[in-house]
Coordinates of C-alpha atoms and ligand atoms in Angstrom, one line a residue:
M19 CA 22.8 10.9 3.6
K20 CA 23.2 10.1 7.2
K21 CA 20.3 8.1 8.5
I22 CA 17.7 10.2 10.5
L23 CA 18.0 7.9 13.5
D24 CA 21.8 8.4 13.6
L25 CA 21.3 12.2 13.4
I26 CA 18.8 12.1 16.2
T27 CA 21.1 9.9 18.2
D28 CA 24.0 12.3 17.7
E29 CA 21.9 15.0 19.2
V30 CA 20.9 12.9 22.2
V31 CA 24.6 11.8 22.6
K32 CA 25.5 15.5 23.1
A33 CA 23.0 15.8 25.8
F34 CA 24.3 12.7 27.6
E35 CA 27.8 14.1 27.4
A36 CA 26.7 17.4 28.7
S37 CA 25.1 15.6 31.6
E38 CA 28.4 13.6 32.2
L39 CA 26.7 10.3 31.5
D40 CA 28.1 7.5 29.4
V41 CA 27.0 8.0 25.8
K42 CA 26.4 4.2 25.4
Y43 CA 23.0 4.9 27.0
A44 CA 22.1 7.5 24.4
K45 CA 20.6 5.1 21.9
V46 CA 17.4 6.3 20.1
S47 CA 14.7 4.1 18.5
L48 CA 11.4 4.6 16.8
S49 CA 8.7 5.1 19.3
N50 CA 6.5 2.1 20.1
R51 CA 3.9 4.6 21.4
P52 CA 3.2 6.7 18.3
D53 CA 0.3 8.4 20.2
L54 CA 2.8 9.9 22.6
C55 CA 6.0 10.5 20.6
E56 CA 7.8 9.8 17.4
Y57 CA 11.2 8.6 18.8
Q58 CA 12.3 7.6 22.2
C59 CA 15.4 6.9 24.2
N60 CA 15.2 4.4 27.0
G61 CA 18.8 4.7 28.1
A62 CA 18.1 6.4 31.4
M63 CA 16.7 3.2 32.8
A64 CA 20.0 1.3 32.3
A65 CA 22.1 4.4 33.3
A66 CA 20.2 4.6 36.5
K67 CA 21.8 1.4 37.7
E68 CA 25.3 2.6 37.0
Y69 CA 24.9 6.0 38.5
K70 CA 22.6 4.9 41.3
K71 CA 20.0 7.5 40.6
A72 CA 16.3 7.3 39.8
P73 CA 15.8 6.8 36.1
I74 CA 13.4 9.7 35.9
M75 CA 16.1 12.0 37.3
I76 CA 18.5 11.0 34.6
A77 CA 15.8 11.3 31.9
G78 CA 14.9 14.7 33.2
Q79 CA 18.5 15.9 33.3
V80 CA 19.0 14.8 29.6
A81 CA 15.7 16.3 28.5
E82 CA 16.6 19.6 30.1
K83 CA 19.8 19.7 28.0
L84 CA 17.7 19.1 24.8
Q85 CA 15.2 21.9 25.4
D86 CA 17.0 24.3 23.0
S87 CA 17.8 21.7 20.4
T88 CA 16.7 22.6 16.9
V89 CA 16.2 19.0 16.1
F90 CA 13.2 18.5 18.4
E91 CA 10.0 20.2 18.9
M92 CA 9.3 18.2 22.0
V93 CA 11.5 16.4 24.5
E94 CA 9.8 15.0 27.6
A95 CA 11.0 12.8 30.4
V96 CA 8.2 10.5 31.5
N97 CA 7.9 7.9 34.2
P98 CA 9.6 5.6 34.9
G99 CA 12.4 7.1 32.8
F100 CA 11.6 7.4 29.2
I101 CA 12.7 10.3 27.1
N102 CA 10.0 10.9 24.5
L103 CA 10.9 12.8 21.4
K104 CA 9.2 14.6 18.6
L105 CA 11.1 16.0 15.6
S106 CA 10.9 19.7 14.8
K107 CA 8.9 20.3 11.7
E108 CA 11.6 22.5 10.2
Y109 CA 14.3 19.9 10.8
L110 CA 12.2 17.2 9.3
A111 CA 11.3 19.2 6.3
Q112 CA 15.0 20.0 5.6
Y113 CA 15.8 16.3 5.7
V114 CA 12.9 15.5 3.4
E115 CA 14.1 18.2 1.0
E116 CA 17.6 16.7 1.0
M117 CA 16.0 13.4 0.0
A118 CA 14.1 15.1 -2.8
K119 CA 17.2 16.7 -4.2
D120 CA 18.8 13.3 -4.5
S121 CA 16.3 12.1 -7.0
E122 CA 18.1 8.9 -7.9
R123 CA 18.9 7.5 -4.5
L124 CA 16.7 9.5 -2.2
G125 CA 19.4 9.8 0.4
C126 CA 20.4 6.2 0.5
E127 CA 24.1 5.9 0.1
K128 CA 25.7 3.0 -1.8
T129 CA 27.9 0.7 0.3
A130 CA 31.5 1.8 0.8
E131 CA 32.6 -1.8 0.4
P132 CA 31.0 -3.4 -2.6
R133 CA 30.9 -7.2 -2.5
T134 CA 30.6 -9.7 -5.4
I135 CA 27.6 -11.8 -4.6
M136 CA 26.4 -14.7 -6.7
I137 CA 22.9 -15.7 -6.3
D138 CA 21.4 -19.0 -7.4
Y139 CA 17.7 -18.7 -7.8
G140 CA 16.5 -20.5 -10.9
G141 CA 16.9 -24.2 -11.0
P142 CA 14.4 -24.9 -13.8
N143 CA 14.8 -28.2 -15.5
V144 CA 15.4 -28.3 -19.2
A145 CA 12.6 -29.7 -21.4
K146 CA 10.2 -29.4 -18.5
P147 CA 7.9 -26.3 -18.4
L148 CA 8.3 -23.9 -15.5
H149 CA 5.7 -24.7 -12.8
V150 CA 4.5 -22.9 -9.7
G151 CA 7.4 -24.5 -7.7
H152 CA 9.8 -22.2 -9.6
L153 CA 7.8 -19.1 -9.0
R154 CA 9.1 -18.4 -5.5
S155 CA 12.8 -18.7 -6.1
A156 CA 12.4 -16.5 -9.2
I157 CA 10.5 -13.8 -7.4
I158 CA 12.5 -13.8 -4.2
G159 CA 15.9 -14.2 -5.9
E160 CA 15.3 -11.4 -8.4
S161 CA 14.3 -9.0 -5.6
I162 CA 17.3 -9.8 -3.5
K163 CA 19.5 -9.3 -6.5
R164 CA 17.9 -5.9 -7.2
I165 CA 18.2 -4.8 -3.5
G166 CA 21.8 -5.7 -3.6
K167 CA 22.4 -3.8 -6.8
F168 CA 20.7 -0.8 -5.4
M169 CA 23.0 -0.9 -2.4
G170 CA 26.0 -0.9 -4.8
H171 CA 27.0 -4.6 -4.7
N172 CA 28.1 -6.6 -7.7
M173 CA 25.2 -9.0 -8.0
I174 CA 25.5 -12.0 -10.4
G175 CA 22.4 -14.1 -10.8
D176 CA 22.9 -17.7 -12.2
V177 CA 20.0 -19.7 -13.4
H178 CA 21.6 -23.1 -12.7
L179 CA 19.6 -25.1 -15.2
G180 CA 18.8 -28.7 -14.4
D181 CA 20.4 -30.0 -17.7
W182 CA 22.2 -33.1 -16.6
G183 CA 21.2 -36.6 -16.0
L184 CA 18.6 -39.2 -17.1
Q185 CA 16.1 -36.7 -18.4
M186 CA 18.3 -36.0 -21.4
G187 CA 18.7 -39.8 -22.1
L188 CA 15.0 -40.2 -21.9
I189 CA 14.3 -37.5 -24.5
I190 CA 16.9 -38.9 -26.8
T191 CA 15.5 -42.4 -26.5
E192 CA 11.9 -41.3 -27.2
L193 CA 13.1 -39.3 -30.1
K194 CA 14.9 -42.3 -31.5
E195 CA 11.7 -44.4 -31.3
R196 CA 9.8 -41.7 -33.1
K197 CA 12.3 -40.6 -35.7
P198 CA 15.0 -43.3 -36.0
E199 CA 15.9 -42.0 -39.5
L200 CA 17.3 -38.7 -38.0
V201 CA 21.0 -38.3 -38.7
Y202 CA 21.8 -37.9 -35.0
F203 CA 21.3 -41.6 -34.5
D204 CA 23.6 -42.6 -37.3
E205 CA 26.9 -43.6 -35.7
N206 CA 28.8 -43.5 -38.9
Y207 CA 27.7 -39.9 -39.7
E208 CA 30.7 -37.6 -39.7
G209 CA 29.2 -34.4 -41.3
E210 CA 27.7 -31.3 -39.8
Y211 CA 24.4 -31.6 -38.0
P212 CA 21.5 -29.5 -39.0
A213 CA 21.2 -26.1 -37.4
E214 CA 17.4 -26.5 -36.9
A215 CA 16.2 -28.6 -34.0
P216 CA 14.1 -31.7 -34.9
F217 CA 11.4 -30.7 -32.5
T218 CA 9.5 -27.6 -31.2
I219 CA 9.1 -26.6 -27.6
S220 CA 5.6 -28.1 -27.4
E221 CA 6.8 -31.4 -28.8
L222 CA 9.7 -31.4 -26.3
E223 CA 7.3 -30.7 -23.4
E224 CA 5.2 -33.7 -24.5
I225 CA 8.2 -36.0 -25.3
Y226 CA 9.7 -35.7 -21.8
P227 CA 6.7 -36.8 -19.7
T228 CA 5.9 -39.6 -22.2
A229 CA 9.4 -40.9 -22.0
S230 CA 9.5 -40.6 -18.3
G231 CA 6.2 -42.5 -18.0
K232 CA 7.4 -45.3 -20.3
S233 CA 10.6 -45.8 -18.4
K234 CA 8.7 -46.5 -15.2
E235 CA 6.8 -49.3 -16.9
D236 CA 9.3 -50.7 -19.3
E237 CA 12.6 -51.9 -18.0
A238 CA 14.3 -52.2 -21.4
Y239 CA 13.2 -48.7 -22.3
K240 CA 14.8 -47.4 -19.1
E241 CA 18.0 -49.3 -19.8
A242 CA 18.1 -47.7 -23.2
A243 CA 17.6 -44.2 -21.7
M244 CA 20.4 -44.9 -19.2
Q245 CA 22.7 -46.1 -22.0
A246 CA 21.9 -43.0 -24.0
T247 CA 22.7 -40.8 -21.0
Y248 CA 26.0 -42.6 -20.6
E249 CA 26.9 -42.2 -24.2
L250 CA 25.9 -38.5 -24.2
Q251 CA 28.0 -37.9 -21.1
H252 CA 30.9 -39.7 -22.7
G253 CA 31.0 -37.6 -25.8
R254 CA 28.8 -39.3 -28.5
R255 CA 28.6 -36.6 -31.2
G256 CA 25.1 -37.1 -32.4
Y257 CA 23.7 -37.0 -28.9
Q258 CA 25.7 -34.0 -28.0
A259 CA 24.3 -32.2 -31.0
L260 CA 20.8 -33.2 -29.8
L261 CA 21.6 -31.9 -26.3
S262 CA 22.4 -28.5 -27.8
H263 CA 19.1 -28.5 -29.6
I264 CA 17.3 -29.4 -26.4
L265 CA 19.1 -26.7 -24.6
D266 CA 18.5 -24.0 -27.3
V267 CA 14.8 -24.7 -27.6
S268 CA 14.3 -25.0 -23.9
V269 CA 16.3 -21.9 -23.0
T270 CA 14.5 -19.8 -25.5
D271 CA 11.2 -20.8 -23.9
L272 CA 12.5 -20.3 -20.4
K273 CA 13.8 -16.9 -21.2
R274 CA 10.5 -15.8 -22.5
N275 CA 8.8 -17.1 -19.4
Y276 CA 11.2 -15.4 -17.0
E277 CA 10.9 -12.2 -19.0
N278 CA 7.2 -12.2 -18.5
L279 CA 7.9 -12.3 -14.8
N280 CA 10.4 -9.5 -15.1
V281 CA 13.1 -11.8 -14.0
S282 CA 16.5 -12.1 -15.6
F283 CA 19.8 -13.9 -15.1
E284 CA 23.4 -12.7 -15.7
L285 CA 24.5 -16.3 -16.2
W286 CA 22.7 -19.1 -18.0
K287 CA 24.9 -21.9 -16.7
G288 CA 23.7 -25.3 -16.0
E289 CA 24.5 -28.5 -14.1
S290 CA 26.3 -29.7 -17.2
D291 CA 28.8 -26.8 -17.0
A292 CA 30.0 -28.2 -13.7
Q293 CA 30.8 -31.7 -14.9
P294 CA 34.3 -30.9 -16.3
Y295 CA 35.4 -29.8 -12.8
I296 CA 34.3 -33.0 -11.1
P297 CA 37.3 -35.3 -11.7
D298 CA 40.0 -32.9 -10.3
M299 CA 37.7 -32.0 -7.4
V300 CA 37.2 -35.6 -6.4
Q301 CA 40.9 -36.4 -6.9
K302 CA 41.8 -33.6 -4.5
M303 CA 39.3 -34.5 -1.9
K304 CA 40.8 -38.0 -1.9
E305 CA 44.4 -36.8 -1.8
D306 CA 43.7 -34.4 1.0
G307 CA 42.2 -37.3 3.0
F308 CA 38.7 -35.9 3.2
A309 CA 36.9 -38.4 1.0
Y310 CA 36.8 -42.0 1.9
I311 CA 34.8 -45.1 0.8
S312 CA 31.9 -46.1 2.9
D313 CA 29.6 -48.9 1.7
G314 CA 31.1 -48.6 -1.7
A315 CA 30.3 -44.9 -2.1
L316 CA 32.8 -42.0 -1.8
V317 CA 31.8 -39.7 1.1
V318 CA 33.0 -36.8 3.1
D319 CA 32.1 -36.5 6.8
V320 CA 30.4 -33.2 7.6
K321 CA 29.1 -33.7 11.1
E322 CA 30.3 -31.3 13.8
D323 CA 30.6 -31.7 17.6
T324 CA 28.0 -29.1 18.3
D325 CA 25.3 -30.7 16.1
T326 CA 22.1 -31.4 17.9
K327 CA 20.7 -33.6 15.1
E328 CA 22.4 -36.1 13.0
I329 CA 24.0 -34.7 9.8
P330 CA 24.8 -37.6 7.5
P331 CA 28.0 -37.6 5.4
C332 CA 28.0 -35.8 2.1
M333 CA 28.0 -38.3 -0.7
I334 CA 30.4 -37.4 -3.5
L335 CA 30.2 -40.4 -5.9
K336 CA 27.8 -43.4 -5.9
S337 CA 29.3 -46.9 -5.7
D338 CA 29.1 -47.2 -9.5
G339 CA 31.2 -44.0 -9.8
A340 CA 28.3 -41.9 -11.0
S341 CA 28.1 -38.3 -9.7
L342 CA 25.1 -36.9 -7.8
Y343 CA 23.1 -33.7 -7.3
N344 CA 25.7 -32.9 -4.5
T345 CA 28.7 -33.5 -6.7
T346 CA 27.3 -31.0 -9.2
D347 CA 26.6 -28.4 -6.7
L348 CA 30.1 -28.8 -5.3
A349 CA 31.7 -28.6 -8.7
T350 CA 29.6 -25.6 -9.4
I351 CA 31.2 -23.9 -6.4
V352 CA 34.5 -24.7 -8.0
W353 CA 33.9 -22.7 -11.2
R354 CA 32.1 -19.9 -9.4
M355 CA 35.1 -19.4 -7.1
K356 CA 37.6 -19.7 -10.0
D357 CA 35.8 -17.4 -12.4
Y358 CA 34.2 -14.8 -10.1
H359 CA 35.9 -15.0 -6.7
P360 CA 32.6 -14.2 -5.0
D361 CA 32.5 -12.8 -1.4
E362 CA 29.2 -14.5 -1.0
L363 CA 27.1 -17.2 -2.5
I364 CA 23.3 -17.1 -1.8
Y365 CA 21.0 -20.0 -2.7
V366 CA 17.3 -19.3 -2.9
V367 CA 15.8 -22.8 -2.8
D368 CA 12.9 -24.6 -1.3
K369 CA 13.5 -24.9 2.5
R370 CA 13.0 -28.6 2.3
Q371 CA 16.5 -28.7 0.8
E372 CA 18.0 -27.1 3.9
L373 CA 19.8 -30.2 5.3
Y374 CA 21.1 -30.9 1.8
F375 CA 22.7 -27.4 1.7
T376 CA 24.1 -27.8 5.2
Q377 CA 26.0 -30.8 3.9
V378 CA 27.1 -29.2 0.7
F379 CA 28.3 -26.0 2.5
R380 CA 30.2 -27.9 5.2
C381 CA 31.8 -30.1 2.6
A382 CA 32.8 -27.1 0.5
R383 CA 34.3 -25.4 3.5
K384 CA 36.0 -28.5 4.9
T385 CA 37.6 -29.5 1.6
G386 CA 38.7 -25.9 0.9
L387 CA 36.5 -25.3 -2.2
V388 CA 35.6 -21.9 -0.9
S389 CA 38.1 -19.4 0.6
E390 CA 37.6 -18.7 4.3
D391 CA 36.1 -15.3 3.8
T392 CA 33.5 -16.4 1.3
E393 CA 30.1 -16.6 2.9
L394 CA 27.7 -19.3 2.0
K395 CA 24.1 -18.5 2.6
F396 CA 21.0 -20.6 2.2
L397 CA 17.7 -18.8 1.9
G398 CA 15.1 -21.4 2.2
F399 CA 11.6 -20.5 1.2
G400 CA 8.3 -22.0 2.3
T401 CA 5.6 -23.6 0.2
M402 CA 3.0 -21.8 -1.8
N403 CA -0.3 -23.3 -0.7
G404 CA -3.8 -23.2 -2.2
K405 CA -6.8 -22.0 -0.3
D406 CA -7.2 -25.4 1.3
G407 CA -3.8 -25.0 3.0
K408 CA -2.2 -27.7 0.9
P409 CA 0.5 -27.2 -1.8
F410 CA -0.9 -25.3 -4.7
K411 CA -2.3 -27.7 -7.4
T412 CA -4.5 -27.5 -10.5
R413 CA -8.2 -28.4 -10.2
E414 CA -7.3 -31.8 -11.4
G415 CA -4.6 -32.2 -8.7
G416 CA -1.6 -31.8 -11.0
V417 CA 1.2 -29.4 -10.8
M418 CA 0.2 -26.1 -12.4
R419 CA 2.3 -24.6 -15.2
L420 CA 3.5 -21.2 -14.4
E421 CA 2.2 -19.9 -17.7
T422 CA -1.3 -21.1 -16.9
L423 CA -1.2 -19.5 -13.5
I424 CA 0.0 -16.2 -14.9
A425 CA -2.6 -16.2 -17.7
S426 CA -5.4 -16.7 -15.3
I427 CA -4.3 -13.9 -13.0
N428 CA -3.9 -11.6 -16.0
E429 CA -7.5 -12.5 -17.0
E430 CA -8.8 -11.8 -13.5
M431 CA -7.0 -8.5 -13.4
Y432 CA -8.3 -7.5 -16.8
K433 CA -11.9 -8.1 -15.7
K434 CA -11.3 -5.9 -12.6
I435 CA -9.8 -3.1 -14.7
Q436 CA -12.7 -3.2 -17.2
D437 CA -15.2 -3.1 -14.3
N438 CA -13.6 0.0 -12.9
R439 CA -13.6 2.0 -16.1
T440 CA -13.2 1.4 -19.7
M441 CA -9.9 2.1 -21.4
P442 CA -9.0 1.0 -24.9
E443 CA -8.8 -2.8 -25.2
E444 CA -5.1 -2.9 -25.8
E445 CA -4.2 -0.6 -22.9
A446 CA -6.5 -2.6 -20.6
R447 CA -4.7 -5.8 -21.5
E448 CA -1.2 -4.3 -21.0
T449 CA -2.3 -2.6 -17.7
A450 CA -3.8 -5.9 -16.5
K451 CA -0.5 -7.6 -17.0
V452 CA 1.5 -5.0 -15.1
V453 CA -1.0 -5.0 -12.2
A454 CA -1.3 -8.8 -12.1
L455 CA 2.5 -9.1 -11.8
S456 CA 2.4 -6.8 -8.8
A457 CA -0.3 -8.9 -7.3
V458 CA 1.7 -12.1 -7.6
K459 CA 5.0 -10.7 -6.6
Y460 CA 3.8 -8.6 -3.7
G461 CA 1.6 -11.5 -2.5
D462 CA 4.7 -13.6 -2.3
L463 CA 7.3 -11.0 -1.2
S464 CA 5.2 -9.5 1.6
N465 CA 5.6 -12.7 3.5
Q466 CA 8.8 -13.6 5.2
A467 CA 10.4 -15.9 2.7
S468 CA 10.8 -18.9 5.0
K469 CA 7.1 -19.0 5.8
D470 CA 4.5 -20.9 3.8
Y471 CA 1.7 -18.8 2.4
I472 CA -1.7 -19.1 0.8
F473 CA -1.9 -18.1 -2.8
D474 CA -5.2 -16.3 -2.7
I475 CA -6.0 -14.6 -6.1
D476 CA -9.0 -12.7 -4.8
R477 CA -7.0 -11.1 -2.0
F478 CA -3.8 -10.5 -4.0
T479 CA -5.7 -8.8 -6.8
S480 CA -7.7 -6.5 -4.5
F481 CA -7.1 -2.8 -4.8
E482 CA -7.5 -2.4 -1.1
G483 CA -5.5 -3.7 1.8
N484 CA -1.9 -4.9 1.9
T485 CA -1.6 -5.8 -1.8
G486 CA 0.5 -5.0 -4.9
P487 CA -2.4 -3.4 -6.7
Y488 CA -3.1 -1.1 -3.7
I489 CA 0.5 0.2 -3.9
L490 CA 0.2 0.7 -7.7
Y491 CA -3.1 2.4 -7.1
T492 CA -1.4 4.9 -4.8
I493 CA 1.3 5.6 -7.3
V494 CA -1.3 6.1 -10.1
R495 CA -3.2 8.4 -7.8
I496 CA -0.1 10.6 -7.3
K497 CA 0.6 10.5 -11.0
S498 CA -2.8 11.8 -11.8
I499 CA -2.5 14.7 -9.3
L500 CA 0.9 15.6 -10.7
N501 CA -0.7 15.6 -14.2
K502 CA -3.5 17.9 -13.1
Y503 CA -1.1 20.2 -11.5
Q504 CA 1.0 20.5 -14.7
E505 CA -2.1 20.8 -16.8
S506 CA -3.1 23.8 -14.7
G507 CA 0.0 25.4 -16.2
K508 CA 2.1 25.1 -13.1
N509 CA 5.5 23.5 -12.9
V510 CA 6.4 20.7 -10.6
A511 CA 8.7 23.3 -9.3
E512 CA 11.9 24.2 -7.8
E513 CA 10.0 25.2 -4.7
I514 CA 11.3 23.6 -1.5
I515 CA 9.4 21.4 0.8
L516 CA 8.0 23.5 3.7
P517 CA 7.6 22.3 7.3
A518 CA 4.5 20.2 7.7
H519 CA 1.1 22.0 7.9
S520 CA -0.8 19.1 9.5
D521 CA -0.3 15.9 11.4
S522 CA -1.0 13.8 8.4
E523 CA 1.6 15.7 6.4
K524 CA 4.1 15.2 9.2
A525 CA 3.3 11.6 9.4
L526 CA 3.9 11.2 5.7
M527 CA 7.3 12.9 6.1
L528 CA 8.2 10.6 9.0
E529 CA 7.6 7.6 6.8
L530 CA 9.6 9.0 4.0
V531 CA 12.7 9.6 6.1
K532 CA 12.9 5.9 7.0
F533 CA 13.8 5.0 3.5
N534 CA 17.6 4.7 3.6
A535 CA 17.7 2.8 6.9
M536 CA 14.9 0.5 5.7
M537 CA 16.7 -0.4 2.4
E538 CA 20.1 -1.0 4.1
N539 CA 18.3 -3.3 6.6
A540 CA 16.4 -5.2 3.9
F541 CA 19.7 -5.9 2.3
E542 CA 21.5 -6.9 5.4
E543 CA 18.8 -9.3 6.5
I544 CA 18.1 -10.5 2.9
A545 CA 14.5 -9.5 3.6
P546 CA 12.4 -8.1 0.7
H547 CA 9.3 -8.3 3.0
K548 CA 10.7 -5.3 4.8
V549 CA 10.5 -3.3 1.6
C550 CA 6.9 -4.4 1.3
S551 CA 5.8 -3.4 4.7
Y552 CA 7.6 -0.1 4.3
I553 CA 5.7 0.8 1.1
Y554 CA 2.5 -0.3 2.7
D555 CA 3.0 2.1 5.5
L556 CA 4.1 4.8 3.2
S557 CA 1.1 4.3 0.9
N558 CA -1.2 4.5 3.9
A559 CA 0.4 7.7 5.1
L560 CA 0.1 9.2 1.6
N561 CA -3.5 8.3 1.2
H562 CA -4.3 9.6 4.7
F563 CA -2.6 12.9 3.8
Y564 CA -4.4 13.0 0.5
H565 CA -7.8 12.6 2.1
E566 CA -7.1 15.2 4.8
T567 CA -5.6 17.8 2.5
K568 CA -7.0 20.1 -0.2
I569 CA -4.2 20.0 -2.6
M570 CA -5.5 21.2 -5.9
T571 CA -7.6 24.0 -4.3
E572 CA -4.8 25.2 -2.0
E573 CA -4.6 29.0 -2.6
D574 CA -1.1 29.6 -1.2
T575 CA 0.9 28.7 -4.3
Q576 CA 4.1 28.1 -2.2
V577 CA 2.3 25.7 0.1
Q578 CA 0.7 24.0 -2.9
A579 CA 4.1 23.6 -4.6
S580 CA 5.5 22.1 -1.5
Y581 CA 2.7 19.6 -1.3
I582 CA 3.3 18.7 -4.9
R583 CA 7.0 18.2 -4.3
L584 CA 6.3 16.0 -1.4
L585 CA 3.9 13.9 -3.5
E586 CA 6.5 13.7 -6.2
L587 CA 9.1 12.4 -3.7
T588 CA 6.6 9.9 -2.3
K589 CA 6.0 8.6 -5.9
R590 CA 9.8 8.3 -6.5
T591 CA 10.3 6.5 -3.3
L592 CA 7.5 4.0 -4.0
E593 CA 8.8 3.5 -7.6
V594 CA 12.3 2.8 -6.4
C595 CA 10.9 0.3 -3.9
I596 CA 8.7 -1.5 -6.4
D597 CA 11.6 -1.6 -8.8
V598 CA 13.7 -3.5 -6.3
L599 CA 10.7 -5.8 -5.7
G600 CA 10.7 -6.5 -9.5
F601 CA 7.5 -4.8 -10.7
S602 CA 6.4 -1.5 -12.1
A603 CA 3.4 0.8 -12.1
P604 CA 1.1 1.8 -15.1
D605 CA 0.1 5.4 -15.8
R606 CA -3.5 4.7 -15.0
M607 CA -5.6 1.8 -13.9
Ligands
LIG707 N1 16.8 -28.1 -10.2 C1 16.6 -28.2 -8.8 C2 15.2 -28.7 -8.6 O1 14.4 -28.7 -9.5 C3 16.8 -27.0 -8.1 C4 18.2 -26.4 -8.1 C5 18.4 -25.5 -6.9 N2 19.8 -25.0 -7.0 C6 20.9 -25.6 -6.7 N3 22.0 -25.1 -6.8 N4 20.8 -26.9 -6.2 O2 14.9 -29.2 -7.5

C-alpha cells in the first residue's frame, strides 16, 4: 500500500500544479502542532521567495484549491504561510480498512529489491558462559535481522564464535593435568576417539577460568598452553578431537541460552572456520603490494587524507607470523563473500571496537576482499550500566552470567504476576518468562543502540510507562475484549471500519496508518528503537480510546463491530511489531 504521507502529498501536489507553482514545494510532513492540525505543508514559505509573493498568499491559493478535496476535512492557510491539514474521517477509515484487509503485512509492502544481508551479532566465546556483555548484540542483532526479513530481504545471521586461540590450548592443558590417561593425549593412538566428551558443560566452564588463572601465575603452564594451541592449530589429531568436543558441548549450551532469549542464528560459524582462508589472503595482499613489513609485523596502511584523527595501519600478521583478531575478521569476509555474495555486511558489536572495525573495513576495501557494491556497516552499541551508572556488575563486582540475570528477572516478574492475580503456578511461571523477556528486550531496544543505558529492573518490569510489559498489557487487554465479544455470540466480523466517531478513535487511526512508513524507516536507519517508540504511541492511543469509549455496551451493532475490527487491527499491528523486536505476548497476565 502506498504510504499515507505520499497519498497526501500527491493531493497537495495537484493543488500546487493547479496554482502553477513548482511541485517541489508541495512536501507534506506530520504536524508538529497536533493541537492545530494532523499534517502540514510548509512549502509556501520557500515558494514565496521564488515567486516574490507573500507566503500567506501562496498558502491561501493552494488551500483554496484543496477545499473540495475528499482527502481532507480541513485545509487552512495560517500565518506566516503554513498550510494546516486534517484528514477526512472517511478517507482515513478507508485507508485503515485497507490495512485491516492485509492481515499479514498491514499495508507494508516488501522491498522491490531484496538484498542479501549478513549480520554478525553473536561473538560468544567457546567454553565461557554468556554474560551480560553478549546481551546487547544478541537483542539488537536479532531485531535488525527480523526487521530486514519483514521488509523482504535475505537476512543471514552468523554467530561468529570465538573458538580460536589460546583459550583452547588452556583447556587442553588443564584437562591433561587432570586426566593424563585420556586417549586424546596418547600420541601413538591411531584409533577412533570416543563420541562422548570427557567433560560436561559445568566442568568446562570451571576448567577454563582455572586454567586461565594458572597461566597468569605459572610461566611453564602458559608455555604448555601455547604449545598445545600450536599443536592443535597444526593438526594434532587428539587435540582436534578434543576441540570438537569442546565445541559440541559449548554450542549445545549456547544454543539453549540463545533460545531462551528468542535469538537464533542461521550460521554457527566460528573464528576457526576462517583460518583456512588466511594463507592465500595474506599471499595476495603481499603480491598486490598492499601488505608490507613494519617493525617485523605485516601491515596494511589504511589511513586516508581526509582523516581528522590518526588511523593506525591494520596489522595482518605478528612478527612471529601468528594471525590476529584482525586477520580472522578479514578472512571471515573472504568466505562470506565467496559463499554468500552479500550486498551488505552488518556488525553489531560494542562501540568500543569502532576504530578496530574502521581499520578492518578499510583494509578489506583497499585489498579488494569485498566487491565495490558490498556495503560494510558497523553498528556499535553502548554499554549497559547498573543503577550506579557504571558497567553492570554482580553484587560482588564480577561479570554477571546472562543466565543469572535472566533468572532473576523471571523471578521478579513472577512475583508481580502473582501479586496482580492468581493463575495456576505453571501458567504464572510461563507468563513471567514471556513478560520478563519483553522487559529486558524493550528496555534495551527502546534506546538508540549507540547510547549507554541504565539497566533498571524496577522500571523495565513496570506495567506502566514506556516498557515492554506495558505494551504486552495493552495487547492482553485487547485480547480480552475480543474474547468477550466473541463469547457474547458475535463474530469478529466482516464489518468494515467506519469513519471515526470521536477524537480518540481518530487519533488511534492516525497512529495505525503510520505503520508502513515507520517500518521502512526503521529498516533503512537500522533503528529498532523507532519500532519501540511507535508501539508506545500506538498503545497510548489505544488505551486512550478504550477509556473514552463504551465498546461492549455500544448498542449500534455496526458501530460496535467497527470498533472491534479496529481493535483487532491494533492488536495485529502491535504483534507484528513485537515480533520484529523479538518477543511475544501471553494470552493473559
Ligand atoms: N568474540 C568477540 C569478543 O568477545 C566479539 C566478536 C565480534 N564480532 C566480530 N566479527 N569481531 O569481543
